[in-house]
Coordinates of N, CA and C in Angstrom, one line a residue:
Chain A
D1 N 32.9 186.8 53.9 CA 33.1 187.6 55.1 C 34.4 187.2 55.8
T2 N 35.3 188.1 55.9 CA 36.6 187.8 56.5 C 36.7 188.4 57.9
T3 N 35.6 188.7 58.5 CA 35.7 189.3 59.8 C 35.7 188.3 60.9
V4 N 36.4 188.7 61.9 CA 36.4 188.0 63.2 C 35.7 188.9 64.2
K5 N 34.7 188.4 64.9 CA 33.9 189.2 65.7 C 34.1 188.8 67.2
Q6 N 34.2 189.9 68.0 CA 34.5 189.7 69.4 C 33.4 190.4 70.2
N7 N 33.0 189.7 71.3 CA 32.1 190.3 72.3 C 32.5 190.0 73.7
P8 N 32.3 190.9 74.6 CA 32.0 192.3 74.4 C 33.2 193.1 73.9
R9 N 33.0 194.2 73.4 CA 34.1 195.1 73.0 C 34.8 195.7 74.2
Y10 N 34.0 195.9 75.2 CA 34.5 196.5 76.5 C 33.9 195.7 77.6
K11 N 34.7 195.4 78.6 CA 34.2 194.7 79.8 C 34.9 195.3 81.0
L12 N 34.0 195.6 82.0 CA 34.5 196.0 83.3 C 34.2 194.9 84.3
A13 N 35.2 194.5 85.0 CA 35.0 193.4 86.0 C 35.6 193.8 87.3
R14 N 35.0 193.2 88.4 CA 35.6 193.4 89.7 C 36.6 192.3 90.0
V15 N 37.6 192.6 90.8 CA 38.6 191.6 91.2 C 37.9 190.4 91.8
G16 N 38.3 189.3 91.4 CA 37.8 188.0 91.9 C 36.6 187.5 91.2
K17 N 36.0 188.3 90.2 CA 34.9 187.9 89.5 C 35.3 187.2 88.2
P18 N 34.4 186.3 87.7 CA 34.8 185.7 86.4 C 34.5 186.6 85.2
V19 N 35.2 186.3 84.1 CA 35.1 187.0 82.9 C 35.0 186.0 81.7
N20 N 34.1 186.2 80.8 CA 34.0 185.4 79.7 C 33.9 186.2 78.4
L21 N 34.9 186.0 77.5 CA 35.0 186.7 76.3 C 34.7 185.7 75.1
I22 N 34.0 186.3 74.1 CA 33.5 185.4 73.0 C 34.1 185.9 71.7
C23 N 34.4 184.9 70.8 CA 34.9 185.2 69.5 C 34.2 184.3 68.5
S24 N 34.0 184.9 67.3 CA 33.4 184.0 66.3 C 33.9 184.4 64.9
Q25 N 34.0 183.4 64.0 CA 34.4 183.6 62.7 C 33.6 182.6 61.8
T26 N 33.3 183.1 60.6 CA 32.5 182.3 59.6 C 33.3 181.9 58.4
M27 N 34.6 181.9 58.6 CA 35.5 181.5 57.4 C 35.9 180.0 57.4
N28 N 35.3 179.3 58.4 CA 35.6 177.9 58.5 C 37.1 177.6 58.8
H29 N 37.7 178.5 59.5 CA 39.1 178.4 59.8 C 39.3 177.3 60.9
D30 N 40.4 176.5 60.7 CA 40.7 175.4 61.6 C 41.2 175.9 62.9
T31 N 41.9 177.0 62.9 CA 42.7 177.5 64.1 C 42.1 178.8 64.6
M32 N 41.9 178.9 65.9 CA 41.5 180.1 66.6 C 42.4 180.4 67.8
Y33 N 42.8 181.7 67.9 CA 43.8 182.1 68.9 C 43.3 183.1 69.8
W34 N 43.8 183.2 71.0 CA 43.6 184.3 71.9 C 45.0 184.9 72.3
Y35 N 45.1 186.2 72.1 CA 46.2 187.0 72.5 C 45.9 188.0 73.6
Q36 N 46.8 188.3 74.4 CA 46.7 189.4 75.4 C 47.6 190.5 75.0
K37 N 47.1 191.7 74.9 CA 47.9 192.9 74.5 C 47.8 194.0 75.6
K38 N 48.9 194.3 76.2 CA 49.0 195.4 77.1 C 49.7 196.6 76.5
P39 N 49.5 197.8 76.9 CA 50.2 199.0 76.3 C 51.7 198.8 76.4
N40 N 52.3 199.1 75.3 CA 53.8 199.1 75.2 C 54.4 197.7 75.3
Q41 N 53.5 196.7 75.1 CA 54.0 195.3 75.1 C 53.5 194.6 73.8
A42 N 54.3 193.7 73.4 CA 53.9 192.9 72.2 C 52.7 192.0 72.5
P43 N 51.9 191.7 71.5 CA 50.8 190.7 71.7 C 51.4 189.4 72.3
K44 N 50.7 188.9 73.3 CA 51.2 187.6 73.9 C 50.2 186.5 73.6
L45 N 50.7 185.4 73.0 CA 49.8 184.3 72.8 C 49.4 183.6 74.1
L46 N 48.1 183.5 74.3 CA 47.7 182.8 75.5 C 47.4 181.3 75.3
L47 N 46.7 181.1 74.2 CA 46.3 179.7 73.8 C 45.7 179.7 72.4
F48 N 45.7 178.5 71.8 CA 45.0 178.4 70.5 C 44.3 177.0 70.4
Y49 N 43.3 177.0 69.6 CA 42.6 175.7 69.3 C 43.0 175.4 67.8
Y50 N 43.5 174.2 67.6 CA 43.5 173.6 66.3 C 42.4 172.6 66.2
D51 N 41.3 172.9 65.5 CA 40.1 172.1 65.5 C 39.6 172.0 66.9
K52 N 39.6 170.8 67.5 CA 39.1 170.7 68.9 C 40.2 170.6 69.9
I53 N 41.5 170.7 69.4 CA 42.6 170.5 70.3 C 43.1 171.8 70.9
L54 N 43.1 171.9 72.2 CA 43.5 173.2 72.9 C 45.0 173.1 73.2
N55 N 45.7 174.2 72.9 CA 47.1 174.3 73.2 C 47.2 175.6 74.1
R56 N 47.7 175.5 75.3 CA 47.8 176.6 76.2 C 49.3 176.9 76.4
E57 N 49.7 178.1 76.5 CA 51.0 178.5 76.7 C 51.4 178.1 78.2
A58 N 52.6 177.7 78.4 CA 53.0 177.2 79.7 C 52.9 178.2 80.8
D59 N 53.2 179.5 80.5 CA 53.2 180.5 81.6 C 51.9 181.1 81.9
T60 N 50.9 180.7 81.1 CA 49.5 181.2 81.3 C 48.5 180.1 81.5
F61 N 49.1 178.9 81.7 CA 48.3 177.7 81.7 C 47.1 177.7 82.7
E62 N 47.4 178.2 83.9 CA 46.4 178.1 84.9 C 45.5 179.3 85.0
K63 N 45.8 180.3 84.2 CA 45.1 181.6 84.4 C 43.9 181.7 83.4
F64 N 44.0 181.0 82.3 CA 43.0 181.1 81.3 C 42.4 179.7 80.9
Q65 N 41.1 179.7 80.7 CA 40.5 178.5 80.1 C 39.8 178.9 78.8
S66 N 39.5 177.9 78.0 CA 38.9 178.2 76.7 C 38.0 177.1 76.3
S67 N 37.0 177.4 75.5 CA 36.2 176.3 74.9 C 35.9 176.6 73.5
R68 N 35.7 175.6 72.7 CA 35.4 175.8 71.3 C 34.2 174.8 71.0
P69 N 33.0 175.2 71.2 CA 31.9 174.2 71.0 C 31.6 173.9 69.6
N70 N 32.0 174.7 68.7 CA 32.0 174.4 67.2 C 33.1 175.2 66.5
N71 N 33.2 174.9 65.2 CA 34.3 175.5 64.5 C 34.2 177.0 64.5
S72 N 33.1 177.6 64.6 CA 32.9 179.1 64.5 C 33.2 179.9 65.8
F73 N 33.0 179.3 66.9 CA 33.1 180.0 68.2 C 34.2 179.5 69.1
C74 N 34.8 180.5 69.8 CA 35.8 180.2 70.8 C 35.7 181.2 71.9
S75 N 35.8 180.7 73.1 CA 35.6 181.6 74.3 C 36.9 181.7 75.0
L76 N 37.1 182.7 75.8 CA 38.2 182.9 76.7 C 37.6 183.1 78.1
Y77 N 38.0 182.3 79.0 CA 37.4 182.4 80.4 C 38.4 182.6 81.4
I78 N 38.2 183.6 82.3 CA 39.0 183.9 83.4 C 38.1 183.6 84.7
G79 N 38.6 182.7 85.5 CA 37.7 182.3 86.6 C 37.6 183.3 87.7
S80 N 38.8 184.0 87.9 CA 38.8 185.0 89.0 C 39.8 186.1 88.6
A81 N 39.2 187.2 88.1 CA 40.0 188.2 87.5 C 40.8 189.0 88.6
G82 N 42.1 189.2 88.2 CA 42.9 190.0 89.0 C 43.3 191.3 88.3
L83 N 43.8 192.3 89.0 CA 44.2 193.6 88.4 C 45.1 193.4 87.2
E84 N 45.9 192.4 87.2 CA 46.9 192.2 86.2 C 46.3 191.6 84.9
Y85 N 45.0 191.3 84.9 CA 44.3 190.8 83.7 C 43.8 192.0 82.9
S86 N 43.9 193.2 83.4 CA 43.4 194.3 82.6 C 44.3 194.4 81.3
A87 N 43.7 194.4 80.2 CA 44.4 194.3 78.9 C 43.4 194.3 77.8
M88 N 43.9 194.4 76.6 CA 43.1 194.1 75.4 C 43.3 192.7 75.0
Y89 N 42.2 192.0 74.8 CA 42.3 190.6 74.4 C 41.9 190.4 72.9
L90 N 42.8 189.9 72.1 CA 42.6 189.8 70.7 C 42.4 188.4 70.3
C91 N 41.3 188.2 69.6 CA 41.0 186.8 69.0 C 41.5 186.9 67.6
A92 N 42.0 185.8 67.1 CA 42.4 185.7 65.7 C 42.1 184.2 65.2
S93 N 42.0 184.1 63.9 CA 41.8 182.8 63.3 C 42.7 182.7 62.1
S94 N 43.0 181.4 61.7 CA 43.8 181.2 60.5 C 43.3 179.9 59.9
R95 N 43.5 179.8 58.6 CA 42.9 178.6 57.9 C 43.6 177.3 58.3
D96 N 44.9 177.4 58.5 CA 45.6 176.2 58.8 C 46.1 176.0 60.2
R97 N 46.7 174.9 60.5 CA 47.3 174.7 61.8 C 48.7 175.4 61.7
G98 N 49.2 175.7 62.9 CA 50.5 176.4 63.0 C 50.3 177.8 62.9
N99 N 51.3 178.6 63.2 CA 51.1 180.0 63.3 C 51.8 180.7 62.1
T100 N 52.0 180.1 61.0 CA 52.7 180.7 59.9 C 51.8 180.9 58.7
G101 N 50.6 181.1 58.9 CA 49.7 181.5 57.9 C 49.1 182.9 58.3
Q102 N 48.3 183.4 57.4 CA 47.7 184.7 57.7 C 46.7 184.6 58.8
L103 N 46.9 185.5 59.8 CA 46.0 185.6 60.9 C 44.9 186.7 60.6
Y104 N 43.7 186.4 60.9 CA 42.6 187.4 60.8 C 42.2 187.8 62.3
F105 N 42.4 189.0 62.6 CA 42.2 189.5 64.0 C 40.8 190.1 64.1
G106 N 40.2 189.9 65.3 CA 39.0 190.6 65.7 C 39.5 192.0 66.2
E107 N 38.5 192.8 66.5 CA 38.8 194.2 67.0 C 39.2 194.3 68.4
G108 N 39.0 193.2 69.1 CA 39.5 193.1 70.5 C 38.4 193.3 71.5
S109 N 38.7 192.8 72.7 CA 37.8 193.0 73.9 C 38.7 193.7 74.9
K110 N 38.3 194.9 75.3 CA 39.1 195.6 76.3 C 38.6 195.3 77.7
L111 N 39.4 194.6 78.5 CA 39.0 194.3 79.8 C 39.7 195.2 80.8
T112 N 38.9 195.8 81.7 CA 39.4 196.6 82.8 C 38.9 195.9 84.1
V113 N 39.9 195.6 84.9 CA 39.5 194.9 86.2 C 39.8 196.0 87.3
L114 N 38.7 196.1 88.1 CA 38.8 197.1 89.2 C 38.7 196.4 90.6
Chain B
G1 N 64.1 187.5 77.6 CA 64.4 188.6 76.7 C 63.4 188.5 75.5
Q2 N 63.3 189.6 74.8 CA 62.4 189.7 73.7 C 63.0 189.0 72.5
Q3 N 62.3 188.1 71.9 CA 62.8 187.4 70.8 C 62.7 188.1 69.5
V4 N 61.8 189.0 69.4 CA 61.6 189.8 68.1 C 61.6 191.2 68.5
K5 N 62.6 192.0 67.9 CA 62.7 193.4 68.3 C 62.6 194.3 67.1
Q6 N 61.8 195.4 67.3 CA 61.8 196.4 66.3 C 62.6 197.6 66.8
S7 N 63.5 198.0 66.0 CA 64.5 199.0 66.5 C 63.9 200.4 66.8
S8 N 62.9 200.7 66.1 CA 62.4 202.1 66.2 C 60.9 202.0 66.7
P9 N 60.7 202.6 67.9 CA 59.3 202.7 68.3 C 58.4 203.6 67.5
S10 N 59.1 204.6 66.9 CA 58.3 205.5 66.1 C 59.1 206.1 65.0
L11 N 58.5 206.6 63.9 CA 59.1 207.1 62.7 C 58.2 208.1 62.1
T12 N 58.8 209.3 61.7 CA 58.0 210.3 61.0 C 58.7 210.6 59.7
V13 N 58.0 210.6 58.6 CA 58.6 210.9 57.3 C 57.6 211.8 56.5
Q14 N 58.2 212.4 55.5 CA 57.4 213.2 54.6 C 56.8 212.4 53.5
E15 N 55.6 212.8 53.0 CA 55.0 212.1 51.9 C 55.9 212.0 50.7
G16 N 55.9 210.8 50.1 CA 56.7 210.6 48.9 C 58.0 209.9 49.1
G17 N 58.4 209.9 50.4 CA 59.7 209.3 50.7 C 59.8 207.8 50.7
I18 N 61.0 207.3 50.8 CA 61.1 205.9 51.0 C 61.5 205.6 52.5
L19 N 60.9 204.7 53.1 CA 61.2 204.4 54.5 C 61.4 202.9 54.7
I20 N 62.2 202.6 55.8 CA 62.5 201.3 56.1 C 62.2 201.0 57.6
L21 N 61.5 199.9 57.8 CA 61.2 199.5 59.1 C 62.0 198.2 59.4
N22 N 62.6 198.1 60.5 CA 63.5 197.0 60.8 C 63.0 196.1 61.9
C23 N 63.4 194.8 61.8 CA 63.0 193.8 62.8 C 64.1 192.8 62.9
D24 N 64.5 192.5 64.1 CA 65.6 191.5 64.4 C 65.0 190.4 65.2
Y25 N 65.4 189.2 65.0 CA 64.9 188.1 65.7 C 66.1 187.2 66.3
E26 N 65.8 186.4 67.2 CA 66.8 185.6 67.9 C 66.9 184.1 67.5
N27 N 65.7 183.6 67.2 CA 65.6 182.1 66.9 C 65.9 181.8 65.5
D28 N 67.0 181.1 65.3 CA 67.4 180.8 63.9 C 66.6 179.7 63.3
M29 N 65.7 179.1 64.1 CA 64.7 178.1 63.5 C 63.5 178.8 62.9
F30 N 63.3 180.1 63.1 CA 62.2 180.7 62.4 C 62.3 180.7 60.9
D31 N 61.2 180.4 60.3 CA 61.2 180.3 58.8 C 60.0 181.1 58.2
Y32 N 59.4 181.9 59.0 CA 58.2 182.7 58.4 C 58.3 184.1 59.1
F33 N 58.2 185.1 58.2 CA 58.4 186.5 58.7 C 57.3 187.3 58.1
A34 N 56.7 188.1 58.9 CA 55.5 188.9 58.5 C 55.5 190.3 59.0
W35 N 54.8 191.2 58.3 CA 54.5 192.5 58.7 C 53.0 192.7 58.7
Y36 N 52.5 193.2 59.8 CA 51.1 193.5 60.0 C 51.0 195.0 60.2
K37 N 49.9 195.5 59.7 CA 49.6 196.9 59.8 C 48.4 197.1 60.7
K38 N 48.4 198.1 61.6 CA 47.3 198.4 62.5 C 47.0 199.9 62.5
Y39 N 45.8 200.2 62.1 CA 45.2 201.5 62.3 C 44.7 201.7 63.7
P40 N 44.6 202.9 64.2 CA 44.0 203.1 65.5 C 42.6 202.6 65.6
D41 N 42.3 201.9 66.7 CA 41.0 201.3 66.9 C 40.6 200.3 65.9
N42 N 41.6 199.8 65.2 CA 41.3 198.6 64.3 C 42.2 197.5 64.6
S43 N 41.9 196.3 64.1 CA 42.7 195.1 64.4 C 43.9 195.1 63.4
P44 N 44.9 194.4 63.7 CA 46.1 194.2 62.8 C 45.6 193.4 61.6
T45 N 46.2 193.8 60.4 CA 45.9 193.0 59.2 C 47.2 192.7 58.5
L46 N 47.3 191.6 57.9 CA 48.6 191.2 57.3 C 48.9 192.1 56.1
L47 N 50.1 192.6 56.1 CA 50.5 193.5 55.0 C 51.3 192.6 54.0
I48 N 52.3 191.9 54.4 CA 53.2 191.2 53.6 C 53.9 190.1 54.4
S49 N 54.2 189.0 53.8 CA 55.0 188.0 54.6 C 55.9 187.3 53.6
V50 N 56.9 186.6 54.2 CA 57.8 185.8 53.4 C 58.3 184.6 54.1
R51 N 58.6 183.6 53.4 CA 59.2 182.4 54.0 C 60.7 182.4 53.8
S52 N 61.4 181.5 54.5 CA 62.8 181.6 54.5 C 63.5 181.1 53.2
N53 N 62.7 180.6 52.3 CA 63.3 180.1 51.1 C 63.6 181.2 50.1
V54 N 63.1 182.4 50.4 CA 63.4 183.5 49.5 C 64.0 184.7 50.4
D55 N 64.7 185.6 49.8 CA 65.2 186.7 50.6 C 64.5 188.0 50.3
K56 N 63.5 188.0 49.5 CA 62.8 189.2 49.1 C 61.5 188.9 48.6
R57 N 60.5 189.7 49.0 CA 59.2 189.6 48.3 C 58.6 191.0 48.2
E58 N 58.1 191.3 47.0 CA 57.6 192.6 46.7 C 56.1 192.5 46.4
D59 N 55.4 193.5 46.9 CA 53.9 193.7 46.6 C 53.6 195.1 46.5
G60 N 53.6 195.6 45.3 CA 53.3 197.0 45.1 C 54.4 197.9 45.7
R61 N 54.0 198.8 46.6 CA 55.0 199.7 47.2 C 55.7 199.1 48.4
F62 N 55.3 197.9 48.7 CA 55.9 197.2 49.9 C 56.8 196.1 49.5
T63 N 58.0 196.0 50.1 CA 58.9 195.0 49.9 C 59.5 194.5 51.2
V64 N 59.5 193.2 51.4 CA 60.2 192.7 52.6 C 61.5 192.0 52.2
F65 N 62.5 192.4 52.9 CA 63.8 191.8 52.7 C 64.2 190.9 53.9
L66 N 64.7 189.7 53.6 CA 65.1 188.8 54.7 C 66.6 188.6 54.7
N67 N 67.2 188.7 55.8 CA 68.7 188.4 55.9 C 68.8 187.4 57.0
K68 N 68.8 186.1 56.6 CA 68.7 185.0 57.6 C 70.0 184.9 58.4
S69 N 71.1 185.1 57.7 CA 72.4 185.0 58.5 C 72.5 186.1 59.6
G70 N 71.9 187.3 59.3 CA 71.9 188.4 60.2 C 70.7 188.4 61.2
K71 N 69.8 187.4 61.0 CA 68.5 187.3 61.7 C 67.8 188.6 61.7
H72 N 67.6 189.1 60.5 CA 67.0 190.5 60.4 C 66.1 190.5 59.2
F73 N 64.9 191.1 59.3 CA 64.1 191.4 58.1 C 63.6 192.8 58.2
S74 N 63.3 193.3 57.1 CA 62.9 194.7 57.0 C 61.7 194.9 56.0
L75 N 61.0 196.0 56.2 CA 59.9 196.4 55.4 C 60.3 197.7 54.7
H76 N 60.3 197.7 53.4 CA 60.6 199.0 52.7 C 59.3 199.4 52.0
I77 N 59.0 200.7 52.3 CA 57.8 201.3 51.7 C 58.3 202.5 50.8
T78 N 57.9 202.4 49.5 CA 58.3 203.5 48.6 C 57.1 204.4 48.4
A79 N 57.4 205.6 47.9 CA 56.3 206.6 47.6 C 55.3 206.7 48.8
S80 N 55.8 206.9 50.0 CA 55.0 206.9 51.2 C 53.8 207.9 51.1
Q81 N 52.7 207.5 51.7 CA 51.5 208.3 51.6 C 50.9 208.5 53.0
P82 N 50.2 209.6 53.2 CA 49.6 209.8 54.6 C 48.8 208.6 55.0
E83 N 48.2 207.9 54.1 CA 47.4 206.7 54.4 C 48.2 205.5 55.0
D84 N 49.6 205.6 54.8 CA 50.4 204.6 55.4 C 50.6 204.8 56.9
T85 N 50.1 206.0 57.4 CA 50.2 206.2 58.9 C 49.5 205.2 59.6
A86 N 50.3 204.4 60.5 CA 49.7 203.3 61.2 C 50.8 202.7 62.1
V87 N 50.5 201.7 62.9 CA 51.5 201.0 63.6 C 51.8 199.7 62.8
Y88 N 53.1 199.5 62.6 CA 53.5 198.3 61.9 C 54.2 197.3 62.9
L89 N 53.6 196.1 62.9 CA 54.1 195.1 63.8 C 54.8 194.0 62.9
C90 N 56.0 193.6 63.4 CA 56.7 192.5 62.7 C 56.4 191.3 63.6
A91 N 56.5 190.1 62.9 CA 56.3 188.9 63.6 C 57.1 187.8 62.9
A92 N 57.6 186.9 63.7 CA 58.4 185.8 63.1 C 58.0 184.5 63.8
G93 N 58.1 183.4 63.1 CA 57.8 182.1 63.7 C 58.2 180.9 62.8
G94 N 57.9 179.8 63.4 CA 58.2 178.5 62.6 C 57.0 177.6 62.7
N95 N 57.2 176.4 62.4 CA 56.1 175.4 62.4 C 56.5 174.1 63.1
V96 N 57.6 174.1 63.9 CA 58.0 172.9 64.5 C 58.2 173.1 66.0
G97 N 57.5 172.2 66.7 CA 57.6 172.2 68.1 C 57.4 173.5 68.8
D98 N 58.4 173.9 69.6 CA 58.3 175.1 70.4 C 58.3 176.4 69.5
N99 N 58.8 176.2 68.2 CA 58.9 177.3 67.3 C 57.6 177.6 66.6
S100 N 56.6 176.7 66.9 CA 55.3 176.8 66.1 C 54.4 177.8 66.6
K101 N 54.9 179.0 66.8 CA 54.0 180.1 67.1 C 54.7 181.4 66.6
L102 N 53.8 182.4 66.4 CA 54.4 183.7 66.0 C 54.8 184.5 67.2
I103 N 56.0 185.1 67.1 CA 56.5 186.0 68.1 C 56.4 187.4 67.5
W104 N 55.9 188.3 68.3 CA 55.6 189.6 67.8 C 56.6 190.7 68.4
G105 N 56.9 191.7 67.5 CA 57.6 192.8 68.0 C 56.6 193.8 68.7
L106 N 57.2 194.9 69.3 CA 56.4 195.9 70.0 C 55.7 196.8 69.0
G107 N 56.1 196.9 67.8 CA 55.5 197.8 66.8 C 56.3 199.0 66.6
T108 N 56.2 199.6 65.4 CA 56.7 200.9 65.1 C 55.6 201.8 64.6
S109 N 55.4 202.9 65.3 CA 54.4 203.8 64.9 C 54.9 204.8 63.8
L110 N 54.3 204.7 62.7 CA 54.7 205.4 61.5 C 53.8 206.6 61.3
V111 N 54.3 207.8 61.1 CA 53.5 208.9 60.7 C 54.1 209.4 59.3
V112 N 53.2 209.5 58.4 CA 53.6 210.1 57.1 C 52.9 211.5 56.9
N113 N 53.7 212.5 56.9 CA 53.1 213.9 56.8 C 52.9 214.3 55.4
P114 N 51.8 214.9 55.1 CA 51.5 215.4 53.7 C 52.4 216.5 53.4

């Protein structure tokens, strides 16, 4: 099974409220990623876990949290959603460390903040 | 500025033709180059990739050409089919330090008419 599963597929949130997005894969991949994708923009890497080590991008460091309780699961947490967080959030996984192997993407979680 | 640029946001061709999608990048430390394909409402999937030790890789109707001195790589599709209609995302990256992440282009929306 090469699928990456994301929940929920659609999320409506109020400004100031928390949001938690979940991703899972059963391929025993070492690395899991979260990307943010807005219309007419390229996917933007937010953070990734290599095994239990979290790497967050400098420009989104304070906006997003994540946890990886085991190899299969990875969450993306927004403590207080703002309008600018409205986007598609894509989870991906890869077998190896580094970003130069094949990425397997989930179908995305579309977040709308009102 | 955008580190990975796709020159055409959209392209329409007739079935059976040859088409070329282009991607330019800025970081000469990149050593991995990939094309992903995305159908509407689906997640991106890897189509073909190449490392910088070769300048060409072919897989069926799909060939990626790499021009390192020009910081350019392209995807050639021969005998195009309506099923090729999709968004094509190019990505480039490396495995060292700040280069160890994939940088994505905005995508080229391809339509192949029967």
